Short mmCIF file of C-alpha atoms in Angstrom, two decimals:
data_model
loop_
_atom_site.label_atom_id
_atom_site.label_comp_id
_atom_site.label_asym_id
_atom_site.label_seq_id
_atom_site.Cartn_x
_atom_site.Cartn_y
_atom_site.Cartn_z
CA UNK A 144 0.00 0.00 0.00
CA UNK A 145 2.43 2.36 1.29
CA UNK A 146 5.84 2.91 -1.05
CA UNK A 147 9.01 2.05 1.15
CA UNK A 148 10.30 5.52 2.93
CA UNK A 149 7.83 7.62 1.47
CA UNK A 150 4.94 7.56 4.04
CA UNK A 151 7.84 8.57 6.20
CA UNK A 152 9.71 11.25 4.44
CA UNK A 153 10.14 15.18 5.82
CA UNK A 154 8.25 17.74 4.50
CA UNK A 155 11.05 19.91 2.49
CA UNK A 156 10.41 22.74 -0.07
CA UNK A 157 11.52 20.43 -2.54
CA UNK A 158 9.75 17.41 -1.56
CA UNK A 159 7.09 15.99 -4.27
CA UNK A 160 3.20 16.58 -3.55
CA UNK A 161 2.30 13.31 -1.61
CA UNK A 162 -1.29 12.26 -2.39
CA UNK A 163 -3.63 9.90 -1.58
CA UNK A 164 -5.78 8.44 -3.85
CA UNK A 165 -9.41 6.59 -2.64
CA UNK A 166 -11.37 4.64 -4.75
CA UNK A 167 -13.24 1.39 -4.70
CA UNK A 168 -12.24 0.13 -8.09
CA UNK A 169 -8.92 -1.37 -8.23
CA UNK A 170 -7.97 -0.70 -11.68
CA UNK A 171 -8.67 3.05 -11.23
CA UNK A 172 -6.42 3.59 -8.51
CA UNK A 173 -3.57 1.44 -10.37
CA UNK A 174 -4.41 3.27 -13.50
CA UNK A 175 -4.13 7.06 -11.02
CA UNK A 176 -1.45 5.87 -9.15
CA UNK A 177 0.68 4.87 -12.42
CA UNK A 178 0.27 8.65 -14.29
CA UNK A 179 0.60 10.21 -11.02
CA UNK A 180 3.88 8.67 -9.81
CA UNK A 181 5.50 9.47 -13.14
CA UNK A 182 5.23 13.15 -12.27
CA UNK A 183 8.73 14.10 -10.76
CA UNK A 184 6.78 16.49 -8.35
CA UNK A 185 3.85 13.99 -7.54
CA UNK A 186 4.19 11.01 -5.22
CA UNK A 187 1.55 8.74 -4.08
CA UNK A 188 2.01 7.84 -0.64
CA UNK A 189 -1.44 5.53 -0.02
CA UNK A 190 -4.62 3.87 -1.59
CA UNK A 191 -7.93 3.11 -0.01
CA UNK A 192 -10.79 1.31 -1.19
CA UNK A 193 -13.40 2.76 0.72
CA UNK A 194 -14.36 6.28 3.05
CA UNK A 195 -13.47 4.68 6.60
CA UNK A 196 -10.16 3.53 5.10
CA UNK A 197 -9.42 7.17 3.69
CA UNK A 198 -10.17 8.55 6.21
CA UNK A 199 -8.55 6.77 8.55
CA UNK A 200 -4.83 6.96 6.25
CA UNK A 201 -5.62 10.46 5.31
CA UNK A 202 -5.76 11.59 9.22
CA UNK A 203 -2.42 9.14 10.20
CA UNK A 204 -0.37 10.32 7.06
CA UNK A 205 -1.91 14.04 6.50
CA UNK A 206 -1.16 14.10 2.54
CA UNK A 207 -0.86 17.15 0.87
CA UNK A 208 -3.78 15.90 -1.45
CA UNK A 209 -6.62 13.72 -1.35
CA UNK A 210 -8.20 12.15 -4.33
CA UNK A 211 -11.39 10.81 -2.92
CA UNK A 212 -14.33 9.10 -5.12
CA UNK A 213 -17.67 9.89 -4.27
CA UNK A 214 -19.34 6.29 -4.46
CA UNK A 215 -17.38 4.16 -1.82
CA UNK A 216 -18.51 1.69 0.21
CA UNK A 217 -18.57 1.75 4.06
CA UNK A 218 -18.70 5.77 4.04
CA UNK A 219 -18.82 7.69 0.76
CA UNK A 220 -16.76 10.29 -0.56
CA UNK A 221 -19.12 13.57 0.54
CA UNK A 222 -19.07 12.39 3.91
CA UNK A 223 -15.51 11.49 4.04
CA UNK A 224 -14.67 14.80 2.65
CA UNK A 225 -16.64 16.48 5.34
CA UNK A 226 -14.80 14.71 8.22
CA UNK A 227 -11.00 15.83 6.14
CA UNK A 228 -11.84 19.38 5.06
CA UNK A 229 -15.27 20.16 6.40
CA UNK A 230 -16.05 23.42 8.71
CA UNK A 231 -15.88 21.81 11.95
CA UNK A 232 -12.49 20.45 11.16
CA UNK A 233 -9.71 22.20 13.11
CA UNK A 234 -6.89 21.75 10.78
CA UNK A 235 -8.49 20.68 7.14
CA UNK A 236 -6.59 18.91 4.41
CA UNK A 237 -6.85 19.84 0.70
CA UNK A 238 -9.70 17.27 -1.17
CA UNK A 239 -10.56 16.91 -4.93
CA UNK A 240 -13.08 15.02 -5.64
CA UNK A 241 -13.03 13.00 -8.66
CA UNK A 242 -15.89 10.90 -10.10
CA UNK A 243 -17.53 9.34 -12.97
CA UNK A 244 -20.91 11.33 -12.02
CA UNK A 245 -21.73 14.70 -13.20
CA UNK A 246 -24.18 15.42 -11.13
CA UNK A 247 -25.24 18.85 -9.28
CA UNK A 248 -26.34 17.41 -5.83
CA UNK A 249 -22.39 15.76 -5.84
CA UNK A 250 -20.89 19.05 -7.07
CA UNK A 251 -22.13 21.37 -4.73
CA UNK A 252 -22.09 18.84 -1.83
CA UNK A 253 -18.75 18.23 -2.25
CA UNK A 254 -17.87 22.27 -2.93
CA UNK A 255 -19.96 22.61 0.68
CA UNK A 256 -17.99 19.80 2.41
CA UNK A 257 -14.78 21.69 1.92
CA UNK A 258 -13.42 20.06 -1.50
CA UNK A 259 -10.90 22.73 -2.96
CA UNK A 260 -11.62 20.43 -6.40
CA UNK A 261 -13.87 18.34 -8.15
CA UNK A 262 -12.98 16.37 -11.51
CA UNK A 263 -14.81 13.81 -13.62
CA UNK A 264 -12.56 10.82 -14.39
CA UNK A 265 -12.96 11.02 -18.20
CA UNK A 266 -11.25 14.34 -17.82
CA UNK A 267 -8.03 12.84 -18.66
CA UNK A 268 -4.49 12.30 -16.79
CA UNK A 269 -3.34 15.53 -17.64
CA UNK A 270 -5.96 17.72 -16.05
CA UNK A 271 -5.34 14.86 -12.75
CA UNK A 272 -2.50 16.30 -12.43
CA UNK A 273 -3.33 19.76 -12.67
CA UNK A 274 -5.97 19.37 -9.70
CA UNK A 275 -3.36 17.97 -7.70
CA UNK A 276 -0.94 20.83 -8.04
CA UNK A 277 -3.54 23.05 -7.82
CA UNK A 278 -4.87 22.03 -4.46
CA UNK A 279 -1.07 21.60 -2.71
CA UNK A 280 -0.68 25.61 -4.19
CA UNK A 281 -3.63 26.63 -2.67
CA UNK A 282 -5.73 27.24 -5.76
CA UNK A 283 -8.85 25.22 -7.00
CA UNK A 284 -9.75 23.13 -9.80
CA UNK A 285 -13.15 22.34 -11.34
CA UNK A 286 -14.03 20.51 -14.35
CA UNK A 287 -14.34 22.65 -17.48
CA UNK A 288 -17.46 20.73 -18.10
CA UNK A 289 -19.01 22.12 -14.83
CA UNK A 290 -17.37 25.50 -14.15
CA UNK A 291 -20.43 27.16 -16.38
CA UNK A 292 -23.07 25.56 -14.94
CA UNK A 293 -21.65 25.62 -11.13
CA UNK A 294 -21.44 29.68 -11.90
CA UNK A 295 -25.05 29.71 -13.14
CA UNK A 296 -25.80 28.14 -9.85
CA UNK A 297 -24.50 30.35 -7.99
CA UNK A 298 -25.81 33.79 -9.21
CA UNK A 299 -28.85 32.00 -9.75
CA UNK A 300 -32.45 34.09 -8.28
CA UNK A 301 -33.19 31.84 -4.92
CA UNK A 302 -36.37 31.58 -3.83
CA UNK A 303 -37.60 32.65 -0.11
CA UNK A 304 -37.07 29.31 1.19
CA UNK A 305 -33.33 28.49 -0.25
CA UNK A 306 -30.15 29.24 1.88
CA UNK A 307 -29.53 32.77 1.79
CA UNK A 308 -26.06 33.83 -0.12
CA UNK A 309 -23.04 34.66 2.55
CA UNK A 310 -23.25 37.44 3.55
CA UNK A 311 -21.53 41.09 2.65
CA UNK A 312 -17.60 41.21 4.22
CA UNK A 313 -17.68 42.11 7.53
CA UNK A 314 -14.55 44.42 7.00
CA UNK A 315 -14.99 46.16 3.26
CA UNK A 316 -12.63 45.01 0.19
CA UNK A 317 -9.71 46.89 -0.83
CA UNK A 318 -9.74 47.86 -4.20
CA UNK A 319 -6.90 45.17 -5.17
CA UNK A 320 -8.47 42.88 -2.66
CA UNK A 321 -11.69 43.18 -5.04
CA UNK A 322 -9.17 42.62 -8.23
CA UNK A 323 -7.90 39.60 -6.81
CA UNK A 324 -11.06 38.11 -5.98
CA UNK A 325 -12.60 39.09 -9.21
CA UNK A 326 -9.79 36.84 -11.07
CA UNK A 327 -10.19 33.92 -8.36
CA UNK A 328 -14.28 33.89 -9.45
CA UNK A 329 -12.97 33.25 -13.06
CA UNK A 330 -10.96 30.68 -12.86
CA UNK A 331 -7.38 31.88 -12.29
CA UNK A 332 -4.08 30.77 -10.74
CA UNK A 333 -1.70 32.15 -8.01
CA UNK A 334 0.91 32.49 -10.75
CA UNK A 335 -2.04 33.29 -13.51
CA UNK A 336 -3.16 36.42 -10.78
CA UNK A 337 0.12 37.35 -10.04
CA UNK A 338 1.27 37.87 -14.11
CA UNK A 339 -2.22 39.77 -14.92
CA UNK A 340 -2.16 42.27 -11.72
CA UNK A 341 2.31 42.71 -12.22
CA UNK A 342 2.47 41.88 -8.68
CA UNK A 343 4.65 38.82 -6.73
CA UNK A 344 2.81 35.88 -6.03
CA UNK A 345 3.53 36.10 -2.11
CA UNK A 346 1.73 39.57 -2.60
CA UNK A 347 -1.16 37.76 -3.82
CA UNK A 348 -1.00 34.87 -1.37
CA UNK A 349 -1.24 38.37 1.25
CA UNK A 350 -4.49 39.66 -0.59
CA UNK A 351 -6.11 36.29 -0.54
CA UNK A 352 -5.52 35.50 3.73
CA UNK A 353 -6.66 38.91 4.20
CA UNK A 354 -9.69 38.19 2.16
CA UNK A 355 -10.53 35.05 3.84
CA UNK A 356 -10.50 36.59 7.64
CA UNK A 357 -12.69 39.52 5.60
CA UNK A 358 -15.06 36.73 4.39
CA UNK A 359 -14.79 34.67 6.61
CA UNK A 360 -14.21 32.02 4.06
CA UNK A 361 -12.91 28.15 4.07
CA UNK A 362 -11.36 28.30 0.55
CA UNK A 363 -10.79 30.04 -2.78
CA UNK A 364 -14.02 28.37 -3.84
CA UNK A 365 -16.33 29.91 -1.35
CA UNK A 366 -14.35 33.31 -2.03
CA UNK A 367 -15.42 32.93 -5.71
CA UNK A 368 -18.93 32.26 -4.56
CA UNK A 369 -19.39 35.51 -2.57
CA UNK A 370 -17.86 37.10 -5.57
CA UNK A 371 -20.51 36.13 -8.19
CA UNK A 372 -22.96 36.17 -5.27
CA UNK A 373 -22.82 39.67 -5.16
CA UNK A 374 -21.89 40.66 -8.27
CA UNK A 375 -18.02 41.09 -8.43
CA UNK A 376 -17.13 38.94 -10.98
CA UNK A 377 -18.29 37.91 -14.16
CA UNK A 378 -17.56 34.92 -17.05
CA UNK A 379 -15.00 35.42 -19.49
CA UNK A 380 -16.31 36.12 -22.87
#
C-alpha cells in the first residue's frame, strides 16, 4: 500500500506533492497511481478502497492531497470529505473530488464539504494532475465541463425558502483585494493572478488570507462564490 520511505519522508520545499488516492475500483487507482507517480513532483504515498479507510490513512499520514471518489462503500466520498476538510475540522486537508458522475447534488455537496476540487474521471491524466498541483498551491480546480453551470448556480435568483447567499464582508474590500477576488471567481491561478495584476505571487497569497479573515471564508471556492454572489465577478467572454 504504502511505497518504502515515502509515508515517512520530511516535509522539504523540494519534496514531491504526496497524495492519496481513494477509490473502490482497483484498476482506477492502479491506472491514477501509475500517471501520477510518473510526475517528478507527484508522489503517491497511499490507496484506499473505501471512506473509513481514507479517512482513517488520510488523518495518520496528513497528505498534501486527497483524491477521494464519491461512491465508496462503508462511508462515501461527501461524507468522508466532510470529516477531512469540512467546517468543523480544526486543521483541514486539501480534497478533490473526482468521479464518474456529473451530477449537481455531488458538485455542490462536495464544494460545501470543503473540496478545494472536483474532476470527472474522463477528464483525462493531464488535467489529474493539474488538480493535484492546484490544491497543494492553494488554488482550486473544477471541471471545465461544470465550471459554467456551477457559476449559473451560484448567481442563480433563490427563492424565499433556499439558503440565503453569505453574507456582505464584515470588513470592506480593498480595491486590489476586489481585483484579486474578481480573477479567483474566473478561474485563475496564483501564478495566472500574479502575471495579470504585475504583482509577486507572495503579494497575492497576502491579498487572498486577508480576504478570507474579511469573508470569513474556508477556501478560494467559497471566495469565488461571494464574488458572483454579489456581483463582483463575471464569465469570461
Amino acid at each position: 500500500m504504502l511505497p518504502p520511505n515515502q509515508a515517512a519522508a520530511g516535509a522539504t520545499a523540494a519534496s514531491p506533492i504526496r497524495v492519496l488516492i481513494a477509490d473502490d475500483q482497483d484498476m482506477v487507482r492502479t491506472g491514477f497511481r501509475f500517471f501520477l507517480d510518473a510526475q517528478p513532483d507527484i508522489t503517491v504515498v497511499a490507496e484506499a478502497a473505501d471512506g473509513e479507510e481514507a479517512v482513517a490513512l488520510a488523518r495518520r499520514l496528513r497528505p498534501d492531497v486527497c483524491l477521494l471518489d464519491i461512491r465508496m462503500p462503508r462511508l462515501d466520498g461527501l461524507e468522508a470529505t466532510r470529516l477531512l476538510a469540512g467546517p468543523e475540522v480544526a486543521d483541514p486537508l486539501r480534497v478533490v473530488v473526482v468521479t464518474t458522475f456529473d451530477l449537481d447534488e455531488y458538485v455542490y455537496g462536495a464544494l460545501r464539504g470543503g473540496a478545494c476540487g472536483f474532476l470527472l474521471k474522463d477528464s483525462g491524466p493531464t488535467l489529474l494532475a493539474e488538480a493535484v498541483r492546484a490544491a497543494a498551491a492553494g488554488d482550486s480546480l473544477v471541471s471545465p465541463s461544470v465550471t459554467v453551470r456551477l457559476l449559473r448556480h451560484l448567481t442563480a435568483p433563490r427563492p424565499p425558502a433556499a439558503a440565503a447567499p453569505r453574507p456582505a464582508a464584515a470588513e470592506p474590500l480593498t480595491d486590489r483585494e476586489l481585483d484579486v477576488v474578481r480573477l479567483v471567481a474566473l478561474g485563475r491561478t496564483n501564478a495566472e493572478i500574479a502575471a495579470e495584476l504585475y504583482v509577486s505571487l507572495s503579494t497575492v497569497k497576502t491579498h487572498l488570507s486577508s480576504v478570507q479573515l474579511k469573508l470569513g471564508a474556508r477556501n478560494r471556492v467559497e471566495i469565488a462564490a461571494w464574488a458572483w454572489q454579489h456581483g463582483h465577478a463575471r464569465p469570461r467572454p
